[in-house]
């Protein structure tokens, strides 16, 4: 039982001077639940190497964030992530796309990541993603040529949430709109920024950073309790 976690390498916005990257708790909250079940995890990124962390997400009042941020082994994984060519998809039962605004710049068009996700899914594995990480699923095509998310129920960072954080001018597209364009049945919580996940068979998606732990919990339930 191994899990593959995908994080971004991209750290800049088109105009804002602040740095983006991975949203920390979208990794730590998922990672923590998996670690508690002693599941082996590998972390990859589109280019391998350093995974930047969005400075706004380093909330060390969050006990889970603080514990992993201060863990030298965990931090080393963020400095030395694998690249797609380093992994064999058949080794993994589940792939997880963590978010952060950086993901919108280097997940969507990455064919290596798409092929890994496709291979895991077609070997009866699970695909999971949260918030902006869901953009990694937009262009995943299965062997029959259909898009993975076509006619599937999914969630992801909503247009309202994007507007409320005032980053509309910095993103290449609205994720909610793109998911709908790809033929997905997009759902979201009535209230922005609350925990919300969607599941469609072996596809589990979370709306925002508050949903990462629930994505992990549901994935574990599916893997071990059914």
PDB file of N, CA and C in Angstrom, residues 132-187:
ATOM      1  N   UNK A 132      -7.183  23.843  -5.329  1.00  0.00           N
ATOM      2  CA  UNK A 132      -6.586  24.091  -6.646  1.00  0.00           C
ATOM      3  C   UNK A 132      -5.892  22.849  -7.204  1.00  0.00           C
ATOM      4  N   UNK A 133      -5.581  21.888  -6.365  1.00  0.00           N
ATOM      5  CA  UNK A 133      -4.983  20.650  -6.849  1.00  0.00           C
ATOM      6  C   UNK A 133      -5.883  19.888  -7.810  1.00  0.00           C
ATOM      7  N   UNK A 134      -7.181  20.153  -7.734  1.00  0.00           N
ATOM      8  CA  UNK A 134      -8.134  19.485  -8.628  1.00  0.00           C
ATOM      9  C   UNK A 134      -7.856  19.848 -10.085  1.00  0.00           C
ATOM     10  N   UNK A 135      -7.157  20.965 -10.319  1.00  0.00           N
ATOM     11  CA  UNK A 135      -6.842  21.328 -11.707  1.00  0.00           C
ATOM     12  C   UNK A 135      -5.963  20.265 -12.375  1.00  0.00           C
ATOM     13  N   UNK A 136      -5.281  19.444 -11.585  1.00  0.00           N
ATOM     14  CA  UNK A 136      -4.489  18.358 -12.139  1.00  0.00           C
ATOM     15  C   UNK A 136      -5.310  17.282 -12.812  1.00  0.00           C
ATOM     16  N   UNK A 137      -6.626  17.301 -12.594  1.00  0.00           N
ATOM     17  CA  UNK A 137      -7.507  16.297 -13.185  1.00  0.00           C
ATOM     18  C   UNK A 137      -8.183  16.769 -14.468  1.00  0.00           C
ATOM     19  N   UNK A 138      -8.055  18.055 -14.785  1.00  0.00           N
ATOM     20  CA  UNK A 138      -8.806  18.624 -15.901  1.00  0.00           C
ATOM     21  C   UNK A 138      -8.559  17.922 -17.229  1.00  0.00           C
ATOM     22  N   UNK A 139      -7.328  17.504 -17.484  1.00  0.00           N
ATOM     23  CA  UNK A 139      -6.979  16.951 -18.786  1.00  0.00           C
ATOM     24  C   UNK A 139      -6.581  15.480 -18.748  1.00  0.00           C
ATOM     25  N   UNK A 140      -6.908  14.797 -17.661  1.00  0.00           N
ATOM     26  CA  UNK A 140      -6.611  13.365 -17.582  1.00  0.00           C
ATOM     27  C   UNK A 140      -7.600  12.608 -18.475  1.00  0.00           C
ATOM     28  N   UNK A 141      -7.061  11.905 -19.457  1.00  0.00           N
ATOM     29  CA  UNK A 141      -7.891  11.091 -20.351  1.00  0.00           C
ATOM     30  C   UNK A 141      -7.631   9.614 -20.110  1.00  0.00           C
ATOM     31  N   UNK A 142      -8.696   8.838 -20.116  1.00  0.00           N
ATOM     32  CA  UNK A 142      -8.581   7.393 -19.942  1.00  0.00           C
ATOM     33  C   UNK A 142      -8.250   6.742 -21.278  1.00  0.00           C
ATOM     34  N   UNK A 143      -7.993   5.443 -21.255  1.00  0.00           N
ATOM     35  CA  UNK A 143      -7.565   4.741 -22.478  1.00  0.00           C
ATOM     36  C   UNK A 143      -8.607   4.783 -23.584  1.00  0.00           C
ATOM     37  N   UNK A 144      -9.879   4.925 -23.222  1.00  0.00           N
ATOM     38  CA  UNK A 144     -10.926   4.985 -24.248  1.00  0.00           C
ATOM     39  C   UNK A 144     -11.094   6.396 -24.815  1.00  0.00           C
ATOM     40  N   UNK A 145     -10.240   7.338 -24.365  1.00  0.00           N
ATOM     41  CA  UNK A 145     -10.276   8.696 -24.892  1.00  0.00           C
ATOM     42  C   UNK A 145     -11.152   9.660 -24.125  1.00  0.00           C
ATOM     43  N   UNK A 146     -11.948   9.157 -23.196  1.00  0.00           N
ATOM     44  CA  UNK A 146     -12.830  10.042 -22.430  1.00  0.00           C
ATOM     45  C   UNK A 146     -12.053  10.733 -21.316  1.00  0.00           C
ATOM     46  N   UNK A 147     -12.497  11.933 -20.973  1.00  0.00           N
ATOM     47  CA  UNK A 147     -11.904  12.633 -19.845  1.00  0.00           C
ATOM     48  C   UNK A 147     -12.297  11.954 -18.543  1.00  0.00           C
ATOM     49  N   UNK A 148     -11.360  11.820 -17.642  1.00  0.00           N
ATOM     50  CA  UNK A 148     -11.633  11.196 -16.339  1.00  0.00           C
ATOM     51  C   UNK A 148     -12.837  11.825 -15.656  1.00  0.00           C
ATOM     52  N   UNK A 149     -12.910  13.167 -15.676  1.00  0.00           N
ATOM     53  CA  UNK A 149     -13.939  13.850 -14.884  1.00  0.00           C
ATOM     54  C   UNK A 149     -15.255  14.018 -15.635  1.00  0.00           C
ATOM     55  N   UNK A 150     -15.323  13.612 -16.885  1.00  0.00           N
ATOM     56  CA  UNK A 150     -16.573  13.761 -17.642  1.00  0.00           C
ATOM     57  C   UNK A 150     -17.692  12.958 -16.986  1.00  0.00           C
ATOM     58  N   UNK A 151     -18.793  13.634 -16.708  1.00  0.00           N
ATOM     59  CA  UNK A 151     -19.963  13.027 -16.068  1.00  0.00           C
ATOM     60  C   UNK A 151     -19.707  12.559 -14.638  1.00  0.00           C
ATOM     61  N   UNK A 152     -18.584  12.986 -14.056  1.00  0.00           N
ATOM     62  CA  UNK A 152     -18.290  12.632 -12.663  1.00  0.00           C
ATOM     63  C   UNK A 152     -18.673  13.801 -11.749  1.00  0.00           C
ATOM     64  N   UNK A 153     -19.056  13.451 -10.530  1.00  0.00           N
ATOM     65  CA  UNK A 153     -19.329  14.474  -9.520  1.00  0.00           C
ATOM     66  C   UNK A 153     -18.013  14.876  -8.857  1.00  0.00           C
ATOM     67  N   UNK A 154     -17.688  16.155  -8.951  1.00  0.00           N
ATOM     68  CA  UNK A 154     -16.432  16.656  -8.391  1.00  0.00           C
ATOM     69  C   UNK A 154     -16.663  18.004  -7.720  1.00  0.00           C
ATOM     70  N   UNK A 155     -15.723  18.363  -6.864  1.00  0.00           N
ATOM     71  CA  UNK A 155     -15.688  19.714  -6.310  1.00  0.00           C
ATOM     72  C   UNK A 155     -14.261  20.237  -6.464  1.00  0.00           C
ATOM     73  N   UNK A 156     -14.035  21.441  -6.025  1.00  0.00           N
ATOM     74  CA  UNK A 156     -12.734  22.101  -6.133  1.00  0.00           C
ATOM     75  C   UNK A 156     -12.939  23.558  -5.756  1.00  0.00           C
ATOM     76  N   UNK A 157     -11.879  24.315  -5.737  1.00  0.00           N
ATOM     77  CA  UNK A 157     -11.954  25.716  -5.319  1.00  0.00           C
ATOM     78  C   UNK A 157     -12.996  26.450  -6.157  1.00  0.00           C
ATOM     79  N   UNK A 158     -13.910  27.111  -5.486  1.00  0.00           N
ATOM     80  CA  UNK A 158     -15.052  27.720  -6.170  1.00  0.00           C
ATOM     81  C   UNK A 158     -14.746  29.132  -6.658  1.00  0.00           C
ATOM     82  N   UNK A 159     -15.562  29.595  -7.609  1.00  0.00           N
ATOM     83  CA  UNK A 159     -15.429  30.970  -8.093  1.00  0.00           C
ATOM     84  C   UNK A 159     -15.589  31.974  -6.961  1.00  0.00           C
ATOM     85  N   UNK A 160     -16.534  31.717  -6.075  1.00  0.00           N
ATOM     86  CA  UNK A 160     -16.785  32.633  -4.955  1.00  0.00           C
ATOM     87  C   UNK A 160     -15.569  32.706  -4.041  1.00  0.00           C
ATOM     88  N   UNK A 161     -14.986  31.565  -3.746  1.00  0.00           N
ATOM     89  CA  UNK A 161     -13.807  31.558  -2.880  1.00  0.00           C
ATOM     90  C   UNK A 161     -12.648  32.305  -3.539  1.00  0.00           C
ATOM     91  N   UNK A 162     -12.476  32.103  -4.837  1.00  0.00           N
ATOM     92  CA  UNK A 162     -11.409  32.806  -5.554  1.00  0.00           C
ATOM     93  C   UNK A 162     -11.614  34.315  -5.467  1.00  0.00           C
ATOM     94  N   UNK A 163     -12.859  34.756  -5.629  1.00  0.00           N
ATOM     95  CA  UNK A 163     -13.158  36.186  -5.569  1.00  0.00           C
ATOM     96  C   UNK A 163     -12.937  36.741  -4.162  1.00  0.00           C
ATOM     97  N   UNK A 164     -13.313  35.961  -3.155  1.00  0.00           N
ATOM     98  CA  UNK A 164     -13.211  36.445  -1.787  1.00  0.00           C
ATOM     99  C   UNK A 164     -11.769  36.593  -1.312  1.00  0.00           C
ATOM    100  N   UNK A 165     -10.844  35.808  -1.862  1.00  0.00           N
ATOM    101  CA  UNK A 165      -9.441  35.966  -1.463  1.00  0.00           C
ATOM    102  C   UNK A 165      -8.713  36.980  -2.341  1.00  0.00           C
ATOM    103  N   UNK A 166      -9.443  37.587  -3.282  1.00  0.00           N
ATOM    104  CA  UNK A 166      -8.926  38.673  -4.127  1.00  0.00           C
ATOM    105  C   UNK A 166      -7.720  38.267  -4.971  1.00  0.00           C
ATOM    106  N   UNK A 167      -7.783  37.022  -5.501  1.00  0.00           N
ATOM    107  CA  UNK A 167      -6.700  36.575  -6.366  1.00  0.00           C
ATOM    108  C   UNK A 167      -7.178  36.309  -7.789  1.00  0.00           C
ATOM    109  N   UNK A 168      -8.338  36.832  -8.133  1.00  0.00           N
ATOM    110  CA  UNK A 168      -8.906  36.581  -9.453  1.00  0.00           C
ATOM    111  C   UNK A 168      -7.947  37.018 -10.566  1.00  0.00           C
ATOM    112  N   UNK A 169      -7.284  38.153 -10.374  1.00  0.00           N
ATOM    113  CA  UNK A 169      -6.391  38.665 -11.415  1.00  0.00           C
ATOM    114  C   UNK A 169      -5.118  37.848 -11.557  1.00  0.00           C
ATOM    115  N   UNK A 170      -4.859  36.948 -10.602  1.00  0.00           N
ATOM    116  CA  UNK A 170      -3.600  36.207 -10.579  1.00  0.00           C
ATOM    117  C   UNK A 170      -3.738  34.767 -11.064  1.00  0.00           C
ATOM    118  N   UNK A 171      -4.944  34.328 -11.339  1.00  0.00           N
ATOM    119  CA  UNK A 171      -5.119  32.927 -11.751  1.00  0.00           C
ATOM    120  C   UNK A 171      -5.396  32.847 -13.249  1.00  0.00           C
ATOM    121  N   UNK A 172      -4.906  31.790 -13.922  1.00  0.00           N
ATOM    122  CA  UNK A 172      -5.093  31.668 -15.368  1.00  0.00           C
ATOM    123  C   UNK A 172      -6.516  31.313 -15.771  1.00  0.00           C
ATOM    124  N   UNK A 173      -7.296  30.785 -14.822  1.00  0.00           N
ATOM    125  CA  UNK A 173      -8.685  30.424 -15.109  1.00  0.00           C
ATOM    126  C   UNK A 173      -9.412  30.195 -13.784  1.00  0.00           C
ATOM    127  N   UNK A 174     -10.730  30.187 -13.861  1.00  0.00           N
ATOM    128  CA  UNK A 174     -11.543  29.788 -12.715  1.00  0.00           C
ATOM    129  C   UNK A 174     -11.674  28.270 -12.743  1.00  0.00           C
ATOM    130  N   UNK A 175     -11.251  27.588 -11.685  1.00  0.00           N
ATOM    131  CA  UNK A 175     -11.307  26.134 -11.654  1.00  0.00           C
ATOM    132  C   UNK A 175     -12.739  25.619 -11.773  1.00  0.00           C
ATOM    133  N   UNK A 176     -13.663  26.234 -11.067  1.00  0.00           N
ATOM    134  CA  UNK A 176     -15.068  25.797 -11.125  1.00  0.00           C
ATOM    135  C   UNK A 176     -15.575  25.805 -12.563  1.00  0.00           C
ATOM    136  N   UNK A 177     -15.279  26.878 -13.292  1.00  0.00           N
ATOM    137  CA  UNK A 177     -15.744  26.985 -14.681  1.00  0.00           C
ATOM    138  C   UNK A 177     -15.116  25.914 -15.561  1.00  0.00           C
ATOM    139  N   UNK A 178     -13.813  25.675 -15.395  1.00  0.00           N
ATOM    140  CA  UNK A 178     -13.125  24.683 -16.223  1.00  0.00           C
ATOM    141  C   UNK A 178     -13.651  23.277 -15.969  1.00  0.00           C
ATOM    142  N   UNK A 179     -13.954  22.968 -14.720  1.00  0.00           N
ATOM    143  CA  UNK A 179     -14.502  21.643 -14.408  1.00  0.00           C
ATOM    144  C   UNK A 179     -15.847  21.444 -15.109  1.00  0.00           C
ATOM    145  N   UNK A 180     -16.658  22.472 -15.101  1.00  0.00           N
ATOM    146  CA  UNK A 180     -17.947  22.389 -15.789  1.00  0.00           C
ATOM    147  C   UNK A 180     -17.766  22.265 -17.293  1.00  0.00           C
ATOM    148  N   UNK A 181     -16.807  23.015 -17.840  1.00  0.00           N
ATOM    149  CA  UNK A 181     -16.538  22.937 -19.282  1.00  0.00           C
ATOM    150  C   UNK A 181     -16.121  21.535 -19.706  1.00  0.00           C
ATOM    151  N   UNK A 182     -15.436  20.827 -18.804  1.00  0.00           N
ATOM    152  CA  UNK A 182     -14.968  19.470 -19.115  1.00  0.00           C
ATOM    153  C   UNK A 182     -16.066  18.420 -18.919  1.00  0.00           C
ATOM    154  N   UNK A 183     -17.267  18.862 -18.585  1.00  0.00           N
ATOM    155  CA  UNK A 183     -18.384  17.932 -18.458  1.00  0.00           C
ATOM    156  C   UNK A 183     -18.550  17.322 -17.084  1.00  0.00           C
ATOM    157  N   UNK A 184     -17.850  17.871 -16.074  1.00  0.00           N
ATOM    158  CA  UNK A 184     -18.010  17.381 -14.708  1.00  0.00           C
ATOM    159  C   UNK A 184     -19.275  17.963 -14.088  1.00  0.00           C
ATOM    160  N   UNK A 185     -19.834  17.223 -13.152  1.00  0.00           N
ATOM    161  CA  UNK A 185     -20.957  17.723 -12.351  1.00  0.00           C
ATOM    162  C   UNK A 185     -20.351  18.379 -11.113  1.00  0.00           C
ATOM    163  N   UNK A 186     -20.185  19.698 -11.171  1.00  0.00           N
ATOM    164  CA  UNK A 186     -19.511  20.419 -10.086  1.00  0.00           C
ATOM    165  C   UNK A 186     -20.476  20.688  -8.939  1.00  0.00           C
ATOM    166  N   UNK A 187     -20.036  20.408  -7.711  1.00  0.00           N
ATOM    167  CA  UNK A 187     -20.832  20.706  -6.523  1.00  0.00           C
ATOM    168  C   UNK A 187     -19.964  21.477  -5.535  1.00  0.00           C
TER     169      UNK A 187
END
